[in-house]
mmCIF file of C-alpha atoms in Angstrom:
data_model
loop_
_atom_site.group_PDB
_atom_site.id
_atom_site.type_symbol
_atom_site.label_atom_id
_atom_site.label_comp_id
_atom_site.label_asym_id
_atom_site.label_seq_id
_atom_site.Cartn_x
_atom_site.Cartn_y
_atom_site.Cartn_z
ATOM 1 C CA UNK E 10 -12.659 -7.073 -11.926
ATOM 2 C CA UNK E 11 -11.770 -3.934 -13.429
ATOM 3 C CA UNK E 12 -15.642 -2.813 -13.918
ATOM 4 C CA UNK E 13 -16.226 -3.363 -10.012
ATOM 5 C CA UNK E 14 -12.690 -1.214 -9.300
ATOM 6 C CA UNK E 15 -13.825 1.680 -11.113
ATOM 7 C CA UNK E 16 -17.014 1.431 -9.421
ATOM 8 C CA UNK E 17 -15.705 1.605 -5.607
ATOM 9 C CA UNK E 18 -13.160 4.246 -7.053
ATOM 10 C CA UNK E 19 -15.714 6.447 -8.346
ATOM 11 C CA UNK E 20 -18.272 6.023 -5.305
ATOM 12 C CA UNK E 21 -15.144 6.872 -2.798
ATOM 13 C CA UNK E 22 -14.136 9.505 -5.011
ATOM 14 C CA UNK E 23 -17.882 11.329 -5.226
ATOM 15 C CA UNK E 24 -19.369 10.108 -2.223
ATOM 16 C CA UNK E 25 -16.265 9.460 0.472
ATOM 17 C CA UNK E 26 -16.184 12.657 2.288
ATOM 18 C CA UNK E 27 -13.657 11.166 5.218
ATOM 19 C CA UNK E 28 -11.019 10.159 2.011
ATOM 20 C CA UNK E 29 -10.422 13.637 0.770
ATOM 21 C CA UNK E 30 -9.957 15.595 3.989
ATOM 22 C CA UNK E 31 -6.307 14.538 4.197
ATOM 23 C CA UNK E 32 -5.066 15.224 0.466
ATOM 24 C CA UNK E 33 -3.346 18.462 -1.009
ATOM 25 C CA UNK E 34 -4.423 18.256 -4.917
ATOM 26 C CA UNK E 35 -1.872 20.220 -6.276
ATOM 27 C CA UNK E 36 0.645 17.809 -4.327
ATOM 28 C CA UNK E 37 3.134 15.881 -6.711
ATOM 29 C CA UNK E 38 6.439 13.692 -6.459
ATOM 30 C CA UNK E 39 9.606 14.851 -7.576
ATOM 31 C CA UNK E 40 9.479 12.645 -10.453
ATOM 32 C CA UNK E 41 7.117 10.198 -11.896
ATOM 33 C CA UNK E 42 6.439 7.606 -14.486
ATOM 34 C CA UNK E 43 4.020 9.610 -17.317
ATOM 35 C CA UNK E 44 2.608 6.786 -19.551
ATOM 36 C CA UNK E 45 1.172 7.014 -23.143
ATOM 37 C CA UNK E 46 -0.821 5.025 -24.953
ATOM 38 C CA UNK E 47 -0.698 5.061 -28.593
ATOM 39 C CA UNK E 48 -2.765 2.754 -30.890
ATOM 40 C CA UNK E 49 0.408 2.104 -33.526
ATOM 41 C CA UNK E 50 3.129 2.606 -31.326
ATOM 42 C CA UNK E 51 1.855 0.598 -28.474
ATOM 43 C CA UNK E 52 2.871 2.299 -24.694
ATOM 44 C CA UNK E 53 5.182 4.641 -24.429
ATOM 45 C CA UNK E 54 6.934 5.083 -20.558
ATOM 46 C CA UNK E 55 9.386 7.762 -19.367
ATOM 47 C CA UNK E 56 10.481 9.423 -16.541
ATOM 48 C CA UNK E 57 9.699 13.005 -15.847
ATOM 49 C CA UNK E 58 10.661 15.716 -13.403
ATOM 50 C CA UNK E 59 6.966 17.000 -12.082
ATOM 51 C CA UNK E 60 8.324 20.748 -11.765
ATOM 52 C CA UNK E 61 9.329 20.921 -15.598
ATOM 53 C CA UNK E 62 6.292 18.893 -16.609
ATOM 54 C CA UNK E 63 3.486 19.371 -14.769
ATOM 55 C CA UNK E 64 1.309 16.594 -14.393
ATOM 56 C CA UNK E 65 -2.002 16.868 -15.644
ATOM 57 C CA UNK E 66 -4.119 13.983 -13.630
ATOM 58 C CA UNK E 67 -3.462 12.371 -10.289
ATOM 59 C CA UNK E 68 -0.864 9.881 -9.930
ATOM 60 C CA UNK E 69 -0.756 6.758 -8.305
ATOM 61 C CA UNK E 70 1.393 4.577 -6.188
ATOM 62 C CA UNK E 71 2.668 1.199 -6.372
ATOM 63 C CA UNK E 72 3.747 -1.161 -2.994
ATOM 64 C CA UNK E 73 5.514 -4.282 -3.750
ATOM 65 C CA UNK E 74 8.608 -6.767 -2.524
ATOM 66 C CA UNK E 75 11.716 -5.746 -3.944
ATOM 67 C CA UNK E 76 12.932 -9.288 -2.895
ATOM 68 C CA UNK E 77 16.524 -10.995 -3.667
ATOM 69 C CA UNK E 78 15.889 -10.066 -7.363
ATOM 70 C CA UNK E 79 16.008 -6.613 -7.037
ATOM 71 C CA UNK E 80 13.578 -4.287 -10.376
ATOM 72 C CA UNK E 81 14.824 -2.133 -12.680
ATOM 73 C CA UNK E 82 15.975 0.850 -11.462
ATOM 74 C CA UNK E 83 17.143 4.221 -12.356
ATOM 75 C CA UNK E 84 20.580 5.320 -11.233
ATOM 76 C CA UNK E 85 23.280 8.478 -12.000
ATOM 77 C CA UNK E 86 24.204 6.509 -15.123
ATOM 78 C CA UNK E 87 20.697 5.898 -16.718
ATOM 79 C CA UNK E 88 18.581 8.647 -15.387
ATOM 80 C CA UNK E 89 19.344 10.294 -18.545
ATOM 81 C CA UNK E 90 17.906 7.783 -20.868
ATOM 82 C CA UNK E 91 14.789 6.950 -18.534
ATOM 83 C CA UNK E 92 13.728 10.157 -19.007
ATOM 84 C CA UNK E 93 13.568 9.962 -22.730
ATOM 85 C CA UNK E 94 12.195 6.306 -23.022
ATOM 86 C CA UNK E 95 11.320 3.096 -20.815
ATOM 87 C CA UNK E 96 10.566 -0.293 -23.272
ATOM 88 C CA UNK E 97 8.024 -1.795 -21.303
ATOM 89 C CA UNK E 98 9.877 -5.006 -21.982
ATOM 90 C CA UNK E 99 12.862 -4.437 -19.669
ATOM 91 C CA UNK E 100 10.203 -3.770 -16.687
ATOM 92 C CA UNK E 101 9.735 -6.744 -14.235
ATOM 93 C CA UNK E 102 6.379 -8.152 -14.458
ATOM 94 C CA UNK E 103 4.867 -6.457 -11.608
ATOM 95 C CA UNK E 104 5.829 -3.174 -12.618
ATOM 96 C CA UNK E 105 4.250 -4.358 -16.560
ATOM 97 C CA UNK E 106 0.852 -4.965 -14.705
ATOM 98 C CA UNK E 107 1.236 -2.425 -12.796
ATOM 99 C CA UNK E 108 1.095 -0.329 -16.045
ATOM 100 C CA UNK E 109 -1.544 -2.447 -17.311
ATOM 101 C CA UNK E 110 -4.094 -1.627 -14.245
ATOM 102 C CA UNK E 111 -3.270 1.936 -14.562
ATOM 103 C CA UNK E 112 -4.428 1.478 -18.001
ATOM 104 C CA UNK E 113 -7.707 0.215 -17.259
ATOM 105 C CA UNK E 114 -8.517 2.224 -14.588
ATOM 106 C CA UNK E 115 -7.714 5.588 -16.705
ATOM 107 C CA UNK E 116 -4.106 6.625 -14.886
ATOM 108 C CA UNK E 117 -1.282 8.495 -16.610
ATOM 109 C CA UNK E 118 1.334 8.706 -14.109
ATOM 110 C CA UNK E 119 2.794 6.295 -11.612
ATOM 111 C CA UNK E 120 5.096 6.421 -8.671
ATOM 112 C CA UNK E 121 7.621 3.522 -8.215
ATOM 113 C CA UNK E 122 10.296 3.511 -5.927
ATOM 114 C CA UNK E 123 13.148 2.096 -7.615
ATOM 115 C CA UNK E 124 12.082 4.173 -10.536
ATOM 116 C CA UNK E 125 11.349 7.115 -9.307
ATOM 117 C CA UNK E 126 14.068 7.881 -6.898
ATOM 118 C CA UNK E 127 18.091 7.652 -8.104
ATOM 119 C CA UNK E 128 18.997 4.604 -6.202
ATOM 120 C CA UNK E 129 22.967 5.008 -5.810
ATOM 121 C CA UNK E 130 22.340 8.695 -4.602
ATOM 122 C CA UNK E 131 22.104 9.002 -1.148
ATOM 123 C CA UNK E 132 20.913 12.542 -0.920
ATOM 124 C CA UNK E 133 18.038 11.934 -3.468
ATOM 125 C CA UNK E 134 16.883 8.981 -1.612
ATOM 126 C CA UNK E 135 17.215 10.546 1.943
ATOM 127 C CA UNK E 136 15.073 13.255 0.340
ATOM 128 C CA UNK E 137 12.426 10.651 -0.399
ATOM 129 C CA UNK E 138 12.529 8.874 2.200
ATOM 130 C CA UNK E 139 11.733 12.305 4.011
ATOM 131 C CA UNK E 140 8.834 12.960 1.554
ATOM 132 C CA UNK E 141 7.218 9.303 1.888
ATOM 133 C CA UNK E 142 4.680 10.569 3.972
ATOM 134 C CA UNK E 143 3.219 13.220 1.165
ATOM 135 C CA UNK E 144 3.729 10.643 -1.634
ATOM 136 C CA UNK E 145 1.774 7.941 -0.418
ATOM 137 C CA UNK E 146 -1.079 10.058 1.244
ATOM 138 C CA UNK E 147 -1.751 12.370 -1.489
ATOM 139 C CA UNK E 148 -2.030 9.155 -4.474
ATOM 140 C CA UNK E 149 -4.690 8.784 -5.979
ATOM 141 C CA UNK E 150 -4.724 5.338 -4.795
ATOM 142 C CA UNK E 151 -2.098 2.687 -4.116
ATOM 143 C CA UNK E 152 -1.597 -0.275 -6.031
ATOM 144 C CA UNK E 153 -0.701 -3.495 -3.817
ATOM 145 C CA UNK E 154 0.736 -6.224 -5.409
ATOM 146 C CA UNK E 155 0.616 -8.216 -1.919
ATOM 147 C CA UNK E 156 1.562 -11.773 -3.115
ATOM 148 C CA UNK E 157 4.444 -11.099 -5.149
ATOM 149 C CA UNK E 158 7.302 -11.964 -3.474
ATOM 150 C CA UNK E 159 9.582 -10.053 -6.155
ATOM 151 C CA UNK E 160 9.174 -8.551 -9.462
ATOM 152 C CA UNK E 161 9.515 -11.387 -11.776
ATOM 153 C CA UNK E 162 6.104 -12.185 -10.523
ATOM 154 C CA UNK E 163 2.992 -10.812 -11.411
ATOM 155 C CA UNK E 164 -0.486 -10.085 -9.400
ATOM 156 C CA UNK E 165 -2.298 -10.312 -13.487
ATOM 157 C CA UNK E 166 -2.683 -12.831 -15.529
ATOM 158 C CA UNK E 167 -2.866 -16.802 -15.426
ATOM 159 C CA UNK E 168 1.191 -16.629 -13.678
ATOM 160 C CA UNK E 169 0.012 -14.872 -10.863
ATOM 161 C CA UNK E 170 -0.008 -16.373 -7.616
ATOM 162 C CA UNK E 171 -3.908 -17.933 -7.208
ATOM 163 C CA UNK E 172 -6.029 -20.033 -5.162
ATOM 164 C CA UNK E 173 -8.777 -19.446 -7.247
ATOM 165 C CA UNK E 174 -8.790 -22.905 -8.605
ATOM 166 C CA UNK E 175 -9.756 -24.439 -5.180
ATOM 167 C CA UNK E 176 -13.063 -22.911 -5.926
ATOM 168 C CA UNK E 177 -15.895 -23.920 -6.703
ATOM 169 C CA UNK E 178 -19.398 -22.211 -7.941
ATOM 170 C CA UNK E 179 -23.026 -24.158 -7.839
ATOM 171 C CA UNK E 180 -26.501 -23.008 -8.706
ATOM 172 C CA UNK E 181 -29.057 -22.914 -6.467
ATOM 173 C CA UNK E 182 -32.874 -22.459 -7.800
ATOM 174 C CA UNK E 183 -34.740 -20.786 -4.701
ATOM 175 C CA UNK E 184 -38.416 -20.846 -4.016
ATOM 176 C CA UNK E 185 -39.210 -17.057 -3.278
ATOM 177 C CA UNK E 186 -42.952 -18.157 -2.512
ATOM 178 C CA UNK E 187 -44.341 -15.144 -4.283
ATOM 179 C CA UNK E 188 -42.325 -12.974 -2.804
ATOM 180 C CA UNK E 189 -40.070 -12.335 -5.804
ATOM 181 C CA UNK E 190 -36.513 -11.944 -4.295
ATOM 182 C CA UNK E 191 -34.069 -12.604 -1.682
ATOM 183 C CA UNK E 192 -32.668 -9.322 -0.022
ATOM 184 C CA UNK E 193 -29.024 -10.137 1.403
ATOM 185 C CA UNK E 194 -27.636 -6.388 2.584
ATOM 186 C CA UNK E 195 -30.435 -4.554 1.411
ATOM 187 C CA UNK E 196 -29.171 -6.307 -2.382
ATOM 188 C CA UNK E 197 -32.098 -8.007 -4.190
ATOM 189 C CA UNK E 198 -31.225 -11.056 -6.217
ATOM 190 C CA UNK E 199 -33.773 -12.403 -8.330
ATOM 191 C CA UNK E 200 -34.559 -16.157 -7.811
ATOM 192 C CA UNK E 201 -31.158 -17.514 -8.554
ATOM 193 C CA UNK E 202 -28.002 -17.449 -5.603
ATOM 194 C CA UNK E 203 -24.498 -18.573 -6.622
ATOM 195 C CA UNK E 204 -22.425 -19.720 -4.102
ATOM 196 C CA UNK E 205 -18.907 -20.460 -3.995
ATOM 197 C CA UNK E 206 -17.136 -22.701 -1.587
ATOM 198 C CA UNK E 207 -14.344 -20.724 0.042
ATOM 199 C CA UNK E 208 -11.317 -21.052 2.586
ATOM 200 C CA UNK E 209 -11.792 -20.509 6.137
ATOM 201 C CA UNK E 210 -11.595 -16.610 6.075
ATOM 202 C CA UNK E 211 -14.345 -14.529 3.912
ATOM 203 C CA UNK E 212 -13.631 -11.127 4.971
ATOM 204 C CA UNK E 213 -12.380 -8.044 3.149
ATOM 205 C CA UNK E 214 -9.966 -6.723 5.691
ATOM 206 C CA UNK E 215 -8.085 -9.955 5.882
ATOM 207 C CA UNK E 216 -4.906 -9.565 3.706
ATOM 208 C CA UNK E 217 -1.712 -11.886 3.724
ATOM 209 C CA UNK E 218 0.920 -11.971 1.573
ATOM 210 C CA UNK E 219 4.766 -11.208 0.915
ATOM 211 C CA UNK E 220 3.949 -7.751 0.903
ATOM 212 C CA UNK E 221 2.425 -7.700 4.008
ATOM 213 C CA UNK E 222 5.479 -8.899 6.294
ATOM 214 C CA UNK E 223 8.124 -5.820 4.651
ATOM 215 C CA UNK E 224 8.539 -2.707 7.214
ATOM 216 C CA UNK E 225 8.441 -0.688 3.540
ATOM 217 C CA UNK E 226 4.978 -1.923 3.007
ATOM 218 C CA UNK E 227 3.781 -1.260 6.004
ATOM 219 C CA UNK E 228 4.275 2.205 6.281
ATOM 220 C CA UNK E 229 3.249 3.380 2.759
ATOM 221 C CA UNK E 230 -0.240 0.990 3.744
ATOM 222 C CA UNK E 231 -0.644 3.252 7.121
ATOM 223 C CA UNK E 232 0.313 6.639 4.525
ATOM 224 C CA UNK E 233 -2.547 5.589 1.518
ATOM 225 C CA UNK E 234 -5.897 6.788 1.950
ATOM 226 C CA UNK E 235 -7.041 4.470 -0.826
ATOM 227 C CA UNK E 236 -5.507 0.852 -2.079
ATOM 228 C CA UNK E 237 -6.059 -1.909 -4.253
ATOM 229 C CA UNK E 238 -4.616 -5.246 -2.926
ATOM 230 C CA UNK E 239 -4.078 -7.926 -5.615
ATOM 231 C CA UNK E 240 -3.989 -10.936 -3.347
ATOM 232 C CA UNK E 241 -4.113 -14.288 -4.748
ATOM 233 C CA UNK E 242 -7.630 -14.781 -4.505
ATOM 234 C CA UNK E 243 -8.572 -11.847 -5.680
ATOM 235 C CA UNK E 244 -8.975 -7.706 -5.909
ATOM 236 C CA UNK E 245 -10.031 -6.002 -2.732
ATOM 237 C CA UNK E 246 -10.970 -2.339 -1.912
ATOM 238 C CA UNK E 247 -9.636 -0.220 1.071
ATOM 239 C CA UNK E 248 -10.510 3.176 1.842
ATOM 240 C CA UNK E 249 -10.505 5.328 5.067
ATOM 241 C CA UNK E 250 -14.270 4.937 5.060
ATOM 242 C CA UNK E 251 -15.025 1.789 3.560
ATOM 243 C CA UNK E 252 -13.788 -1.735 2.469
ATOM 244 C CA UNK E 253 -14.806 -4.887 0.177
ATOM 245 C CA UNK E 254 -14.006 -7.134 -2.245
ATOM 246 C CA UNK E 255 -15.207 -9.166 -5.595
ATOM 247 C CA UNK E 256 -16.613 -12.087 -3.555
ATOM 248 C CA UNK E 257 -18.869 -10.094 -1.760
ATOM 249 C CA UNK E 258 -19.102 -6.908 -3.559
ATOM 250 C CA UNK E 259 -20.997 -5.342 -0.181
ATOM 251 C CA UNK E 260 -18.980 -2.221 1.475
ATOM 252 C CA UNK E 261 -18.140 -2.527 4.612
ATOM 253 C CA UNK E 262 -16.654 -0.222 7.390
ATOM 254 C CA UNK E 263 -12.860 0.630 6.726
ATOM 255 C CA UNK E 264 -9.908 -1.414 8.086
ATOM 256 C CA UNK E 265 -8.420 -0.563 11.279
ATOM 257 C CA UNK E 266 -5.146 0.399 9.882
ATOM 258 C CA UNK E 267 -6.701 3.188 7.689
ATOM 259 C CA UNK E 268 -9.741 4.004 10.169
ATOM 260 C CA UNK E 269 -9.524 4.586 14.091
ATOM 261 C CA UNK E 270 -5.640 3.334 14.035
ATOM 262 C CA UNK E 271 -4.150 5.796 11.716
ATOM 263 C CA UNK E 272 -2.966 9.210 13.270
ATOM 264 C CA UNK E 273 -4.477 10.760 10.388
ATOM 265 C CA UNK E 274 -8.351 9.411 10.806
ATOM 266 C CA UNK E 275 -10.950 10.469 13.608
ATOM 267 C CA UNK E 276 -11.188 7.898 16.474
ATOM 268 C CA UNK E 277 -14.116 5.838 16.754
ATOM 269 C CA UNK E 278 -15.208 3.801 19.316
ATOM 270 C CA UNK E 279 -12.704 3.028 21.786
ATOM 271 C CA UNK E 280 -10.544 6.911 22.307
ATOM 272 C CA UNK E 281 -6.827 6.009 21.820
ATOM 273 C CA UNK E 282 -4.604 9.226 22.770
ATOM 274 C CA UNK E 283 -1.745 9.905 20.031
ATOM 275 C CA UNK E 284 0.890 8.136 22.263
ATOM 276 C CA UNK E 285 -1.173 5.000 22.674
ATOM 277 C CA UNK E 286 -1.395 4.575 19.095
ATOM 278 C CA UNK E 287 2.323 5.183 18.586
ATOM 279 C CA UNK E 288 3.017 2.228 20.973
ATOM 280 C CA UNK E 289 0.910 0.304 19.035
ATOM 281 C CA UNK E 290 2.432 1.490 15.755
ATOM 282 C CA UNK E 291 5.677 0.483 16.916
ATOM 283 C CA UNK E 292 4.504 -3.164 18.036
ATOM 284 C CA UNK E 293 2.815 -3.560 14.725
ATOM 285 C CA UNK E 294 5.825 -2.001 12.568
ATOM 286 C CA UNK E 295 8.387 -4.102 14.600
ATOM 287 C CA UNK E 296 6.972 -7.317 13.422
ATOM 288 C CA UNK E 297 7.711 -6.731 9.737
ATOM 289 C CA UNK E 298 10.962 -7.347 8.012
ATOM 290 C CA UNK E 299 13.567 -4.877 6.521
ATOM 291 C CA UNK E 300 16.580 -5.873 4.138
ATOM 292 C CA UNK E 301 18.396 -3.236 5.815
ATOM 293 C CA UNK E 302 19.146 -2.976 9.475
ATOM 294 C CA UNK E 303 19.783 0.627 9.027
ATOM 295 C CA UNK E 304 16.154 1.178 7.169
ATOM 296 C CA UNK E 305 14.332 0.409 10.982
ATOM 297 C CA UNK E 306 13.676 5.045 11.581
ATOM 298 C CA UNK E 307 13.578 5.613 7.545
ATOM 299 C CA UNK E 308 11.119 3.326 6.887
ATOM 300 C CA UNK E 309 8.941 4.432 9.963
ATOM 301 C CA UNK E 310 9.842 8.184 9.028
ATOM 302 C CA UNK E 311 6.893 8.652 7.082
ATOM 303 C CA UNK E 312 4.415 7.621 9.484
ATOM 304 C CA UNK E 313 6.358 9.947 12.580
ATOM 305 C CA UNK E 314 6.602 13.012 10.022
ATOM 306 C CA UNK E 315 2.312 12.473 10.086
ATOM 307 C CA UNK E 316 1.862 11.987 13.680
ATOM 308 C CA UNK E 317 4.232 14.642 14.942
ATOM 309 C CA UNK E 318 1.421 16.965 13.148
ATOM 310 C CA UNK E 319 -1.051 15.443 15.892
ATOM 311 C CA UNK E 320 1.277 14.534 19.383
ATOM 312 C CA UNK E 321 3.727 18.525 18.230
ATOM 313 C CA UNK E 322 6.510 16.985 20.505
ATOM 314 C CA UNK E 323 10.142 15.966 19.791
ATOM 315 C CA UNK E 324 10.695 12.765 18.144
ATOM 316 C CA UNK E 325 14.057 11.187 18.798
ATOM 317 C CA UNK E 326 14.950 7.510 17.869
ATOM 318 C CA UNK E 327 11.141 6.223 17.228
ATOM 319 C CA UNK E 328 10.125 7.679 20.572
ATOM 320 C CA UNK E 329 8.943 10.780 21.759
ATOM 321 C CA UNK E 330 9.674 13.301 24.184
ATOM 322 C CA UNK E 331 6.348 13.288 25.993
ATOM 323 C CA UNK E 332 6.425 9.953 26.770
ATOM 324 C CA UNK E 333 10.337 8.991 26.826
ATOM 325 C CA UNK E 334 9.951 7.081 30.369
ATOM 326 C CA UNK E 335 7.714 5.085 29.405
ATOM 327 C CA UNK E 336 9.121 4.535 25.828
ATOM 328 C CA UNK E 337 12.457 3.139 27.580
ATOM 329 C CA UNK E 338 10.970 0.694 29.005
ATOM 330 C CA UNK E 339 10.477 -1.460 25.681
ATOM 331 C CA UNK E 340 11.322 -5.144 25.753
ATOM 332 C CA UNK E 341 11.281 -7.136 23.016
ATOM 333 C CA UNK E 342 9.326 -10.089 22.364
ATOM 334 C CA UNK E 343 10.528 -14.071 21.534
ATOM 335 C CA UNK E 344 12.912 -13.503 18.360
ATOM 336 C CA UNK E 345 10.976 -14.888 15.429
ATOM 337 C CA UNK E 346 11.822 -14.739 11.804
ATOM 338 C CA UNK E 347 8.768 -11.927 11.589
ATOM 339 C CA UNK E 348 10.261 -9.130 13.268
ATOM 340 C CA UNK E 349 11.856 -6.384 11.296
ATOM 341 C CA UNK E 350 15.377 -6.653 10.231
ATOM 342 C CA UNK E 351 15.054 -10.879 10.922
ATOM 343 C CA UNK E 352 17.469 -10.394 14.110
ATOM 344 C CA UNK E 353 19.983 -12.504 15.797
ATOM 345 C CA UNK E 354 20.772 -13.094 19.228
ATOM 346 C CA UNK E 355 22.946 -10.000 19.112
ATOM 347 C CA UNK E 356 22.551 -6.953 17.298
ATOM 348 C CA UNK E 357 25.611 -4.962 15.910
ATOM 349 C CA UNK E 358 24.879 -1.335 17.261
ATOM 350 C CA UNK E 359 26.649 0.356 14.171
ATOM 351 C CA UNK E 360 23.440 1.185 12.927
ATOM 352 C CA UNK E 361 23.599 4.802 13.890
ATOM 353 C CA UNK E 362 20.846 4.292 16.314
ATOM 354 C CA UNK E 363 21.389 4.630 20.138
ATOM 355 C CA UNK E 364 21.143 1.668 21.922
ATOM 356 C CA UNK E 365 18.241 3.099 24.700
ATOM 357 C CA UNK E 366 15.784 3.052 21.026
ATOM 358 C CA UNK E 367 13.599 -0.204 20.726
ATOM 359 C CA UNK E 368 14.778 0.675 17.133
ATOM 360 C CA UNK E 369 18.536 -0.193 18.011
#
């Protein structure tokens, strides 16, 4: 697994023109999580403030569930402490293998939310949440634990969620008839085909999961350039140009939501002006869930911030100016436990939001 990450990093890195259009290099967080490995001490984690310590590699990103069991997290009252040491012990586990990929894959510093940003301060969070758009976009990569519902689980390891035990590998001896090979996407294998019997779906761009229902998640997947999803069948690639996974190992075009969908890619194919695609942002967004009501514009803030730099027009309550007829004529769909914020019947309207915003 790891061998065939480092591979599809390293080809988008050197050969994915499209991937590094949108990223300012000498872009870093506020804080982040600098890792050290030592061979006696074992690793050593801590929390450092980028403008006194300059970081000397890119950093990366993780997206997971916070869940009912809410992580480790740094507040007014341990920031202190965090900053001189974090035992890897007290992490939750998908934090630990969080580490542990950033390990293998030769990364130094990390960004994680409740880490990361002082969770009973308001004012450092609102600054975050202000920033998400520049913290997700200019990572490295993101790391997606997608079928972790919460911390206490891992995406590594034999604990992590996995269907891989429903499969099932066979050898097949082929006749080549002199030729000498099979070629399967211009890839040659030499008289011997494995095949593996699979579920219903075989295709990298699928991805389901916890992760993949949180409003959170959603935007800092539109924001990344580059992620990793650790689903429980296995590790798949995304990039703005390409996409594939350990099953097939063959790149394919990139997904929707980082290609032709995202504000910040070129269209192709079908032309889709700025405000269509903020329409169907919103539809897409609206489906997830949220903990917090009051999250619904924060946790869409990031993607706005991006496409305000495309649509230059006023953005007020999740719509925008341009288009604010149109925008007040939203309806929403049968209630369903998918939409963001799980609503009732009723919504309270002391969310801050005015009640003409889909948002309300």
């Amino acid at each position: 697994m790891w061998s065939f990450l480092r591979k599809c990093l390293d080809d988008c890195i050197k050969g994915h023109e499209k991937c590094k259009v949108a990223q300012d290099p000498t872009f870093y967080p506020q804080r982040l999580l600098r890792l050290t490995r030592d061979e006696s001490s074992g690793d050593t984690i801590q929390l450092i403030l980028t403008q006194d310590q300059p970081p000397s590699s890119p950093y990366i990103t993780l997206s997971h569930c916070w869940g009912t069991i809410f992580p480790f997290c740094t507040t007014r009252k341990n920031i202190s402490r965090v900053m001189k040491y974090i035992s890897l012990s007290e992490l939750p586990k998908t934090f630990q293998d969080c580490i542990v990929a950033a390990h293998e894959l030769g990364i130094q510093y990390i960004w994680i939310d409740s880490l990361c940003i002082i969770q009973d301060d308001r004012q450092d969070w609102a600054r975050h949440a202000r920033a998400m758009d520049k913290i997700y976009e200019n990572a490295l990569f993101t790391l997606a634990a997608v079928s972790s519902p919460d911390g206490s689980v891992p995406f590594l390891g034999p604990d992590a969620p996995s269907d891989r035990g429903n499969w099932q590998a066979v050898n097949i001896d082929i006749d080549t008839g002199g030729i000498g090979c099979w070629s399967v996407e211009n890839r040659s294998m030499q008289s011997q085909l494995k095949v593996r019997k699979y579920g219903p779906i075989l295709m990298p761009g699928f991805i389901n999961g916890p992760l993949e229902k949180r409003g959170w998640a959603w935007q800092e997947r539109y924001l990344s350039g580059r992620i990793i999803n650790f689903t429980q069948e296995e590790a798949r690639w995304h990039c703005r140009t390409s996409q594939t996974c350990e099953c097939i190992g063959i790149m394919q075009s990139a997904h929707p939501s980082l290609s032709k969908e995202s504000p910040l890619a070129e269209d192709e194919g079908e032309k889709l002006t700025p405000i269509r695609k903020w329409r169907h942002i919103v539809t897409e967004y609206s489906r997830r869930q949220l903990t917090y009501s009051t999250d619904r514009l924060p946790a869409l803030s990031g993607v706005a911030s991006r496409f305000q730099a495309s649509l230059k027009g006023e953005y007020l309550a999740g719509m925008w100016l341009a288009d604010f007829p149109r925008c007040l004529a939203w309806y929403r769909r049968e209630l369903s436990d998918s939409s963001v914020g799980k609503p009732k019947m009723w919504r309270s309207l002391d969310n801050g939001v005015p009640s003409w915003s889909w948002a309300s």
